[in-house]
Short mmCIF file of C-alpha atoms in Angstrom, two decimals:
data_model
loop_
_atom_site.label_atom_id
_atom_site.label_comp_id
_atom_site.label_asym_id
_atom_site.label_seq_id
_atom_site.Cartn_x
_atom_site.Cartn_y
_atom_site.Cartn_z
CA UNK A 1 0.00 0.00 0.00
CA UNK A 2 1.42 3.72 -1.22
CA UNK A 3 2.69 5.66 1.55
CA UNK A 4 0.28 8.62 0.77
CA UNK A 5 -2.42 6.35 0.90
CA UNK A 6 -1.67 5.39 4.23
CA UNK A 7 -1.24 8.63 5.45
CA UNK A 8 -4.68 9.80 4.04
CA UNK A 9 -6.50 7.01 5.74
CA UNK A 10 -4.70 7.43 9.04
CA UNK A 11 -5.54 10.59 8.98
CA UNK A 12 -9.15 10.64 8.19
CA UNK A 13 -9.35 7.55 10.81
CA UNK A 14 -8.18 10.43 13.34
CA UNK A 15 -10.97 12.59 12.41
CA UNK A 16 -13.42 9.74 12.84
CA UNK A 17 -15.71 9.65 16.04
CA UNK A 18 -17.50 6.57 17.72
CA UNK A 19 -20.61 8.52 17.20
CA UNK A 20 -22.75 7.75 13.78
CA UNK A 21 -21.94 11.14 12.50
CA UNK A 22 -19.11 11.41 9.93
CA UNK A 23 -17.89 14.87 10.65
CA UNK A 24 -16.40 15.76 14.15
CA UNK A 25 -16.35 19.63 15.59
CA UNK A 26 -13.78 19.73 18.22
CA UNK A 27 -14.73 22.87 20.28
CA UNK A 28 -10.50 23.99 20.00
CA UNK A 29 -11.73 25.80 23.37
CA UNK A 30 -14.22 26.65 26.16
CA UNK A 31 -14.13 26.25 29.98
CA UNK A 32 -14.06 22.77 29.66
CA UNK A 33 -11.59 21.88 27.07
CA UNK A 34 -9.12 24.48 28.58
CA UNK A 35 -9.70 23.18 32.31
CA UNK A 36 -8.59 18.99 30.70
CA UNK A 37 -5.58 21.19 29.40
CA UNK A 38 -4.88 22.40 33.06
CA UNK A 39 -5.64 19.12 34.38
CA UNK A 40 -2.85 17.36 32.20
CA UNK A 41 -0.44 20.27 32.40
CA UNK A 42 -0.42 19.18 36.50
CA UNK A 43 0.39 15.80 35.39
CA UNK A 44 3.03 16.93 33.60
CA UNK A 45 4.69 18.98 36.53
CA UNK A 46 4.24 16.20 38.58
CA UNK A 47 5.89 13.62 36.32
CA UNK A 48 7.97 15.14 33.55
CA UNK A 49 9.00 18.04 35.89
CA UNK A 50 10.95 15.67 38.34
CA UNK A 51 12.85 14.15 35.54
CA UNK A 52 13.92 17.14 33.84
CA UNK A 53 15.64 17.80 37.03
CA UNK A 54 17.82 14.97 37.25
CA UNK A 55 20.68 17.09 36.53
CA UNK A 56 20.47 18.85 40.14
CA UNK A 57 20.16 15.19 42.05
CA UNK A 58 23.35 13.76 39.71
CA UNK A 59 25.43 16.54 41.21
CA UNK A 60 24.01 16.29 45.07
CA UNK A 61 24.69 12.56 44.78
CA UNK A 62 28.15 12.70 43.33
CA UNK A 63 29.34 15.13 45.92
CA UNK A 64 27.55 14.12 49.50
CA UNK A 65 25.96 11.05 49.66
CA UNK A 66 27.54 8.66 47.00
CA UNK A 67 30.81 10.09 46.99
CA UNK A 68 32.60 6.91 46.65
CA UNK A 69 30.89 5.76 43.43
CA UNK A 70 31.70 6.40 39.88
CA UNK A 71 29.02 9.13 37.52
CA UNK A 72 28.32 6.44 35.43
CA UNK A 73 27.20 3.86 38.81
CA UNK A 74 25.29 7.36 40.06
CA UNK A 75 23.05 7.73 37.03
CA UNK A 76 21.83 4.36 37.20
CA UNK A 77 19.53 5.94 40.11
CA UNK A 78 18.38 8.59 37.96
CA UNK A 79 18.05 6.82 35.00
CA UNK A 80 15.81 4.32 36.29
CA UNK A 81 13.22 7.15 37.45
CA UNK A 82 12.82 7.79 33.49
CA UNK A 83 12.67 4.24 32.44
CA UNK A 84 9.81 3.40 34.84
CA UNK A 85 8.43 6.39 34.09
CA UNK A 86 7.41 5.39 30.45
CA UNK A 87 8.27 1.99 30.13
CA UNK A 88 4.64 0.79 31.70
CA UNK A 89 3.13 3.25 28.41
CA UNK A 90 2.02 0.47 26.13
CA UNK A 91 -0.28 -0.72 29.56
CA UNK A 92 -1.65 2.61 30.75
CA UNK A 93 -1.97 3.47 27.08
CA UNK A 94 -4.34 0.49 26.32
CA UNK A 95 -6.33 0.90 29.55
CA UNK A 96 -6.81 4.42 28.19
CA UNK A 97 -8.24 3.23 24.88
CA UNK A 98 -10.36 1.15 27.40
CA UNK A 99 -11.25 3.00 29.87
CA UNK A 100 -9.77 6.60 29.67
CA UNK A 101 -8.13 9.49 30.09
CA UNK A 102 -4.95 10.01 29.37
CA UNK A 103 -3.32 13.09 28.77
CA UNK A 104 -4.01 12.43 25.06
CA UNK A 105 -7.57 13.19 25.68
CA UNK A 106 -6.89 16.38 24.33
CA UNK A 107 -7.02 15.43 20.99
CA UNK A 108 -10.74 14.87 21.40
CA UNK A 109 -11.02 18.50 22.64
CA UNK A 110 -8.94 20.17 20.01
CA UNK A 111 -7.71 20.19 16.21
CA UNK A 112 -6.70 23.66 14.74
CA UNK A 113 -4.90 24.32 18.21
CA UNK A 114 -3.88 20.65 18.58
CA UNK A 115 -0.07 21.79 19.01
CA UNK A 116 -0.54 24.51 21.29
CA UNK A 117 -2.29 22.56 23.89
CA UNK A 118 0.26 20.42 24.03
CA UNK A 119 2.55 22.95 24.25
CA UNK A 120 1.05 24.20 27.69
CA UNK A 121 0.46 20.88 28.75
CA UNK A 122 4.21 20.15 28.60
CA UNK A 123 5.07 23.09 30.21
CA UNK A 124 4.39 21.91 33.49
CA UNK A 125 7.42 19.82 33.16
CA UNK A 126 17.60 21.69 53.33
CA UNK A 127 17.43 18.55 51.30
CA UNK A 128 15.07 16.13 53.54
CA UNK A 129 12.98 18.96 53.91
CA UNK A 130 12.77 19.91 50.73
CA UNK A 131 12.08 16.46 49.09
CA UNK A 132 8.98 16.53 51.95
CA UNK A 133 7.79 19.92 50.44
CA UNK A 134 8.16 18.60 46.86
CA UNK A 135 5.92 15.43 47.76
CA UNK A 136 3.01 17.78 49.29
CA UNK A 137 2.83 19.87 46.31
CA UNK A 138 2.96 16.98 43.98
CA UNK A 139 -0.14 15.53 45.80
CA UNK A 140 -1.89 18.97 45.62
CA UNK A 141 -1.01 19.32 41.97
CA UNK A 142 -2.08 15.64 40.92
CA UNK A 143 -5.26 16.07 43.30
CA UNK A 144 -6.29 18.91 40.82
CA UNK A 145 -5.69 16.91 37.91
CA UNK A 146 -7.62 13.73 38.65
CA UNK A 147 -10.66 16.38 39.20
CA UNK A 148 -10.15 17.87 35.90
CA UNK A 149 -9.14 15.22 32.99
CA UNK A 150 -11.46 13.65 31.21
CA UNK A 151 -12.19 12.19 27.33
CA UNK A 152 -14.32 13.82 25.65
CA UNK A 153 -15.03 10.97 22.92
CA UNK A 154 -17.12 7.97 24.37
CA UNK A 155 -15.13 5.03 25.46
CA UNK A 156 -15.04 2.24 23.01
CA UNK A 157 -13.60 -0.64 25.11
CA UNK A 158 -11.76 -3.79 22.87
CA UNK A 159 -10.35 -7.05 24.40
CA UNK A 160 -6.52 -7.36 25.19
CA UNK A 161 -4.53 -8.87 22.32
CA UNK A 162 -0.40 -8.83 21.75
CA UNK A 163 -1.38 -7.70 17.94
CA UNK A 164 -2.16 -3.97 19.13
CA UNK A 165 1.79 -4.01 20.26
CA UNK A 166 3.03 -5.43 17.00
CA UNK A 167 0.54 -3.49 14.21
CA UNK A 168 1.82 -0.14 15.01
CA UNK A 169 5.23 -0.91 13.87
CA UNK A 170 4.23 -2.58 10.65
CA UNK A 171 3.86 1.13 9.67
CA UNK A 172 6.91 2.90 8.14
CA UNK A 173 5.67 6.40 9.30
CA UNK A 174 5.64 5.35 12.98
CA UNK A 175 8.89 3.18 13.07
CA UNK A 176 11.15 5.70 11.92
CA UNK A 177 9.34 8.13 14.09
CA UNK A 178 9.77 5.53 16.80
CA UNK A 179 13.46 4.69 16.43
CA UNK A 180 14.05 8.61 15.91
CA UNK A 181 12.71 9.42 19.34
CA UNK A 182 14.90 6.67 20.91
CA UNK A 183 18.00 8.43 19.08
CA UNK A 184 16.87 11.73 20.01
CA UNK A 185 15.65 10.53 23.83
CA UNK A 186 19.38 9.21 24.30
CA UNK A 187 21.41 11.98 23.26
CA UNK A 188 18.91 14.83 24.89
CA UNK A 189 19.28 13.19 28.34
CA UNK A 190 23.21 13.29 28.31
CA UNK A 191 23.35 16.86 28.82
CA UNK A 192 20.04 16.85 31.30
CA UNK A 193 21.61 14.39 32.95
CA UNK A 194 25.35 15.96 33.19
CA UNK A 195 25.08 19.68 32.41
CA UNK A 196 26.11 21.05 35.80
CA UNK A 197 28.53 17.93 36.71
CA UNK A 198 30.18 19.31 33.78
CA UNK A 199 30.28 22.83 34.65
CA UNK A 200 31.23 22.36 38.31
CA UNK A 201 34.31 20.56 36.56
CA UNK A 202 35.40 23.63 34.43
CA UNK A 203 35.05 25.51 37.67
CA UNK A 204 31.63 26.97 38.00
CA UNK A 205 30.85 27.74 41.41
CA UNK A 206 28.66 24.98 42.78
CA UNK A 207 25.79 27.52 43.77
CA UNK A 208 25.56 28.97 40.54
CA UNK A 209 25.94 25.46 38.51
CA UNK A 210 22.65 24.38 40.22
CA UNK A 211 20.98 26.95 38.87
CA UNK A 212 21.22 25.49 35.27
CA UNK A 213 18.47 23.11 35.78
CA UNK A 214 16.32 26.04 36.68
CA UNK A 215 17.45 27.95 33.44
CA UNK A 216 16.95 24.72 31.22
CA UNK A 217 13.69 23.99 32.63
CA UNK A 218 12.78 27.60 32.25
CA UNK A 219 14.24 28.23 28.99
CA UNK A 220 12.08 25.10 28.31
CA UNK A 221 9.12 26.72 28.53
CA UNK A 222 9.32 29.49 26.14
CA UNK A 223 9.87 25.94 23.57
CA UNK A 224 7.38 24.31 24.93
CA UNK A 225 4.87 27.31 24.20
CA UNK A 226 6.62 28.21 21.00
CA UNK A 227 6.23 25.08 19.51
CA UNK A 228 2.82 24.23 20.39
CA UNK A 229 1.95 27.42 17.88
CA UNK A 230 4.75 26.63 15.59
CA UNK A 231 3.50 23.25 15.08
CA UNK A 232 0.24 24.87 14.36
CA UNK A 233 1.03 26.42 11.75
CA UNK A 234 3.73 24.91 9.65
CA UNK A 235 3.03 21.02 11.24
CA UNK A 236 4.00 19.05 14.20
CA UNK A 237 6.61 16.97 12.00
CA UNK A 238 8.12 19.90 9.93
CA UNK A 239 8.51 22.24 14.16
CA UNK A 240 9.92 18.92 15.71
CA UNK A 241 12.53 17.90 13.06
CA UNK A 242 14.05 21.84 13.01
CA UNK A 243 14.21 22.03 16.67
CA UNK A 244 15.47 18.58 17.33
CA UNK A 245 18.35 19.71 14.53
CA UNK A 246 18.82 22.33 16.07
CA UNK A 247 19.42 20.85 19.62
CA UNK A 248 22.01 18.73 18.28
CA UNK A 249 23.82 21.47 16.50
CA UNK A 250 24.01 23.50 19.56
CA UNK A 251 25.62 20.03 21.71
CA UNK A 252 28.30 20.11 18.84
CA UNK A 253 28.98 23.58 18.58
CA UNK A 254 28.40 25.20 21.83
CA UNK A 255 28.19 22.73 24.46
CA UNK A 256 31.87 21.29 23.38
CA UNK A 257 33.78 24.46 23.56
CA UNK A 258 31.41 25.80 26.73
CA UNK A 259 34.82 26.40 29.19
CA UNK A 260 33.35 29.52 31.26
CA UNK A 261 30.32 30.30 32.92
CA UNK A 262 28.73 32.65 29.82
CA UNK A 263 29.07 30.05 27.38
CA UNK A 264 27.71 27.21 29.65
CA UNK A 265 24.96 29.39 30.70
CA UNK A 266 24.14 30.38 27.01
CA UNK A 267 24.17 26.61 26.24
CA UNK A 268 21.84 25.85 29.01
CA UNK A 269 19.45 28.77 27.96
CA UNK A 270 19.77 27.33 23.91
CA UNK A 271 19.37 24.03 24.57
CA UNK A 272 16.34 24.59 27.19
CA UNK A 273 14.38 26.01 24.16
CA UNK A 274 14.66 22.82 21.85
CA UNK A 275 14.85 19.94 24.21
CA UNK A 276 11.21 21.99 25.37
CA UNK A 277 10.36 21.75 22.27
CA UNK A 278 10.99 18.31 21.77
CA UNK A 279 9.02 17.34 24.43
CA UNK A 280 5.72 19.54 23.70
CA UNK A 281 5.02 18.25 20.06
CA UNK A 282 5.83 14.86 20.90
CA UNK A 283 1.96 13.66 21.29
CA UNK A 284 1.40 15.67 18.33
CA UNK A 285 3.72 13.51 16.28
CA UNK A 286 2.30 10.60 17.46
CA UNK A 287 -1.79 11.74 16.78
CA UNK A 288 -0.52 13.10 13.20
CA UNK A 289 0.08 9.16 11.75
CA UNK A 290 -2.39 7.40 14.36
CA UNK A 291 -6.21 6.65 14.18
CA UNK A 292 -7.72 8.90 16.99
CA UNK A 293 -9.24 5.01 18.45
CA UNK A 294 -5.29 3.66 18.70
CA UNK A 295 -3.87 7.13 20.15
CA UNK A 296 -3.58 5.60 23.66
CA UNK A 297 -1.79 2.13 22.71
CA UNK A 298 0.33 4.23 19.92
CA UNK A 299 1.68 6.84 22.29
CA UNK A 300 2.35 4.05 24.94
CA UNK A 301 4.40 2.46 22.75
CA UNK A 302 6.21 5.19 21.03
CA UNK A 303 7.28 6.01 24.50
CA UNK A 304 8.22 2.95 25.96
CA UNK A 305 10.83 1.85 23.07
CA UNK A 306 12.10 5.35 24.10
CA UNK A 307 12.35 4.52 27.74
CA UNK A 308 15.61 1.91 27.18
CA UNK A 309 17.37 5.24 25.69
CA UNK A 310 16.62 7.21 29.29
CA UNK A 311 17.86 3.93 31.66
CA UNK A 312 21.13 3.44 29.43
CA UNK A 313 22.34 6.88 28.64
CA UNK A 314 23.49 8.09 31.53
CA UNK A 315 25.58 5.11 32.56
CA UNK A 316 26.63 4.90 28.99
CA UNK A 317 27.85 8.52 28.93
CA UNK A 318 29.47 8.35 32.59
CA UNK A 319 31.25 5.40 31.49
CA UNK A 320 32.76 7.15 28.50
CA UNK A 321 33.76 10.16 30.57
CA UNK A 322 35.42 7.33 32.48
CA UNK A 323 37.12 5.85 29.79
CA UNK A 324 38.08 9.46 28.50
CA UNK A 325 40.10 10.22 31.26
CA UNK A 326 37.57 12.48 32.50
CA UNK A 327 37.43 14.13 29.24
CA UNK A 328 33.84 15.19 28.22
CA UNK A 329 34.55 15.50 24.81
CA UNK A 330 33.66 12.10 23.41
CA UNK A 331 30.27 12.22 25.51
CA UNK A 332 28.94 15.80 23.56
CA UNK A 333 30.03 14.29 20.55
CA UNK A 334 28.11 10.88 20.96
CA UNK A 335 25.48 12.99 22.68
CA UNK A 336 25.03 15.47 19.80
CA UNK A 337 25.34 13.02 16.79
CA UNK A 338 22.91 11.00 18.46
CA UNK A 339 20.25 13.86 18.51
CA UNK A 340 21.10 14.58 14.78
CA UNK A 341 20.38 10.76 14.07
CA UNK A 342 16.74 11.01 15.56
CA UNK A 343 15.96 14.20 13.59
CA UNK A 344 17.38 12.49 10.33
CA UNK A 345 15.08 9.52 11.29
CA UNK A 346 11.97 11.65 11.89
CA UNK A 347 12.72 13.69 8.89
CA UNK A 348 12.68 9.97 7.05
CA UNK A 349 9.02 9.64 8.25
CA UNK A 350 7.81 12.88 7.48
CA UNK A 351 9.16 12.22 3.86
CA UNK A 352 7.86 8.83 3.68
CA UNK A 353 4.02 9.96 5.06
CA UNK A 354 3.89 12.60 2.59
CA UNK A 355 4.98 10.91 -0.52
CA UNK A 356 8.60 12.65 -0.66
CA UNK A 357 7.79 16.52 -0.60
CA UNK A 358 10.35 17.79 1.93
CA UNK A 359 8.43 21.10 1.65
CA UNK A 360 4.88 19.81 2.73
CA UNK A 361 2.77 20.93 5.67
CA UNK A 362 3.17 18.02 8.22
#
């Protein structure tokens, strides 16, 4: 079957409904489509927003508590927090399709401002005490969120069969997008992972270096937004493969001279922006190739494959630094090509979906 043909019917299979009607109006607003958005976007904070600040904990661990252990042994620790984090996807993502929501459901609530809900949704990505204060907001966050999520689209519950894990990847578009996001997931994570390790070694002040979690994360957010309306108007595919480029560029050209505190701090500010980016329009990709009724079990799984990136990079990378010398040169430079692979992959699928027009809307 013709690659164009494929994406045609995948994508009017998105615009079906489980009602008898053939044509779907998404409201793309209101109360309660914006309050599912606010809903999700605590989810988010909760989840995504501990990860991204794995950078802070790999630094606190390598310095007080685990001093005797080598970076590579440490980020086993924080690795693991990502793998379990989406690993269990394909699950949660069929009980979705089952019995709902997920933070998907917002595809049900919106499709001219798909992207930019996204967007906001992913923006919400002394030390006993303040892991205690961390936990209480996290249960007042997540509190909100089961009160506001909900699908829109009426449950359409199918029996459990090891076919919905294998179909999925019997299509081109959402292999290579697959296999790009593991690429991608891998070489992203190095720098979250060792960013301020790194800069405490070139002789940033330890106060300071801590901050540049805070200035990735928050950097983050103006890519998070941007790309939610970026991917809005020229596609999720064609905002995701120049930001994803772009984050790889920047490992390879500013990360690996980054000696002083500017340049590290411009690096962290740059790099914030795409790997923000990279995580809004992810769901996006995902709904742009997937029949709306297999977005749960379809996002599951594009995650999951992903998750084996987040446990193995950082012990990867900490065991090249090892083998370096202590050199972080050979890390950026696995870190950055690897992020240049996923785009190239993702740019593969684009191509592929949309018959070869490099130029297309997508």
């Amino acid at each position: 079957m013709g690659s164009k043909k494929d994406t045609e019917s995948a994508q009017s299979s998105a615009d079906a409904d489980t009602r008898p009607s053939s044509i779907v109006i998404r409201p793309d607003g209101g109360l309660e489509a914006w309050m599912v958005v606010a809903g999700a976007w605590g989810s988010c904070f909760c989840s995504w927003g501990w990860i991204n600040s794995v950078g802070v904990f790999q630094e606190y661990y390598e310095k007080n508590i685990l001093k005797e252990y080598s970076p590579g042994t440490v980020s086993w620790i924080l690795c693991l927090e990502a793998f379990f984090l989406v690993a269990l996807t394909p699950l949660v993502g069929k009980l979705f399709d089952r019995y709902g929501p997920p933070l998907n459901c917002i595809v049900g609530y919106f499709d001219k401002r798909r992207s930019t809900a996204f967007g906001i949704v992913a923006t919400g990505s002394s030390f006993p005490w303040a892991m205690r204060a961390t936990a209480l907001l996290i249960l007042v966050v997540l509190t909100m969120t089961n009160l506001t999520v909900k699908s829109r689209i009426p449950l359409n519950p199918s029996p459990f069969s090891v076919k919905d894990y294998i179909v999925p990847f019997k299509r081109i578009d959402f292999l290579l997008t697959s296999f790009g996001n593991v690429l991608f997931a891998f070489g992203s994570f190095v720098p979250m992972t060792y960013l301020v390790v790194q800069a405490v070694s070139m002789g940033m002040d330890r106060r300071l270096a801590q901050y540049l979690v805070a200035i990735v994360n928050g950097s983050s957010t103006v890519g998070r937004l941007g790309a939610g309306v970026l991917a809005d108007v020229y596609g999720p595919f064609n905002a995701w493969i120049a930001l994803t480029y772009a984050a790889g560029i920047l490992i390879l050209s500013l990360w690996i001279p980054a000696t002083n505190d500017a340049s590290i701090i411009a690096f962290a500010s740059l790099f914030g922006i795409c790997f923000g980016a990279y995580a809004a329009i992810q769901p996006a990709l995902v709904a742009q190739i997937t029949p709306i009724a297999d977005i749960g079990i379809c996002t599951g799984l594009y995650f999951a494959v992903s998750s084996f990136s987040q446990l193995v990079s950082g012990p990867i990378a900490g065991h090249t630094l090892e083998a370096s010398g202590g050199s972080y040169l050979e890390m950026k430079i696995m870190a950055g090509f690897l992020c240049l692979a996923g785009a190239t992959s993702v740019l593969g699928a684009k191509l592929y979906a949309t018959g070869y027009k490099p130029m297309a809307k997508f």
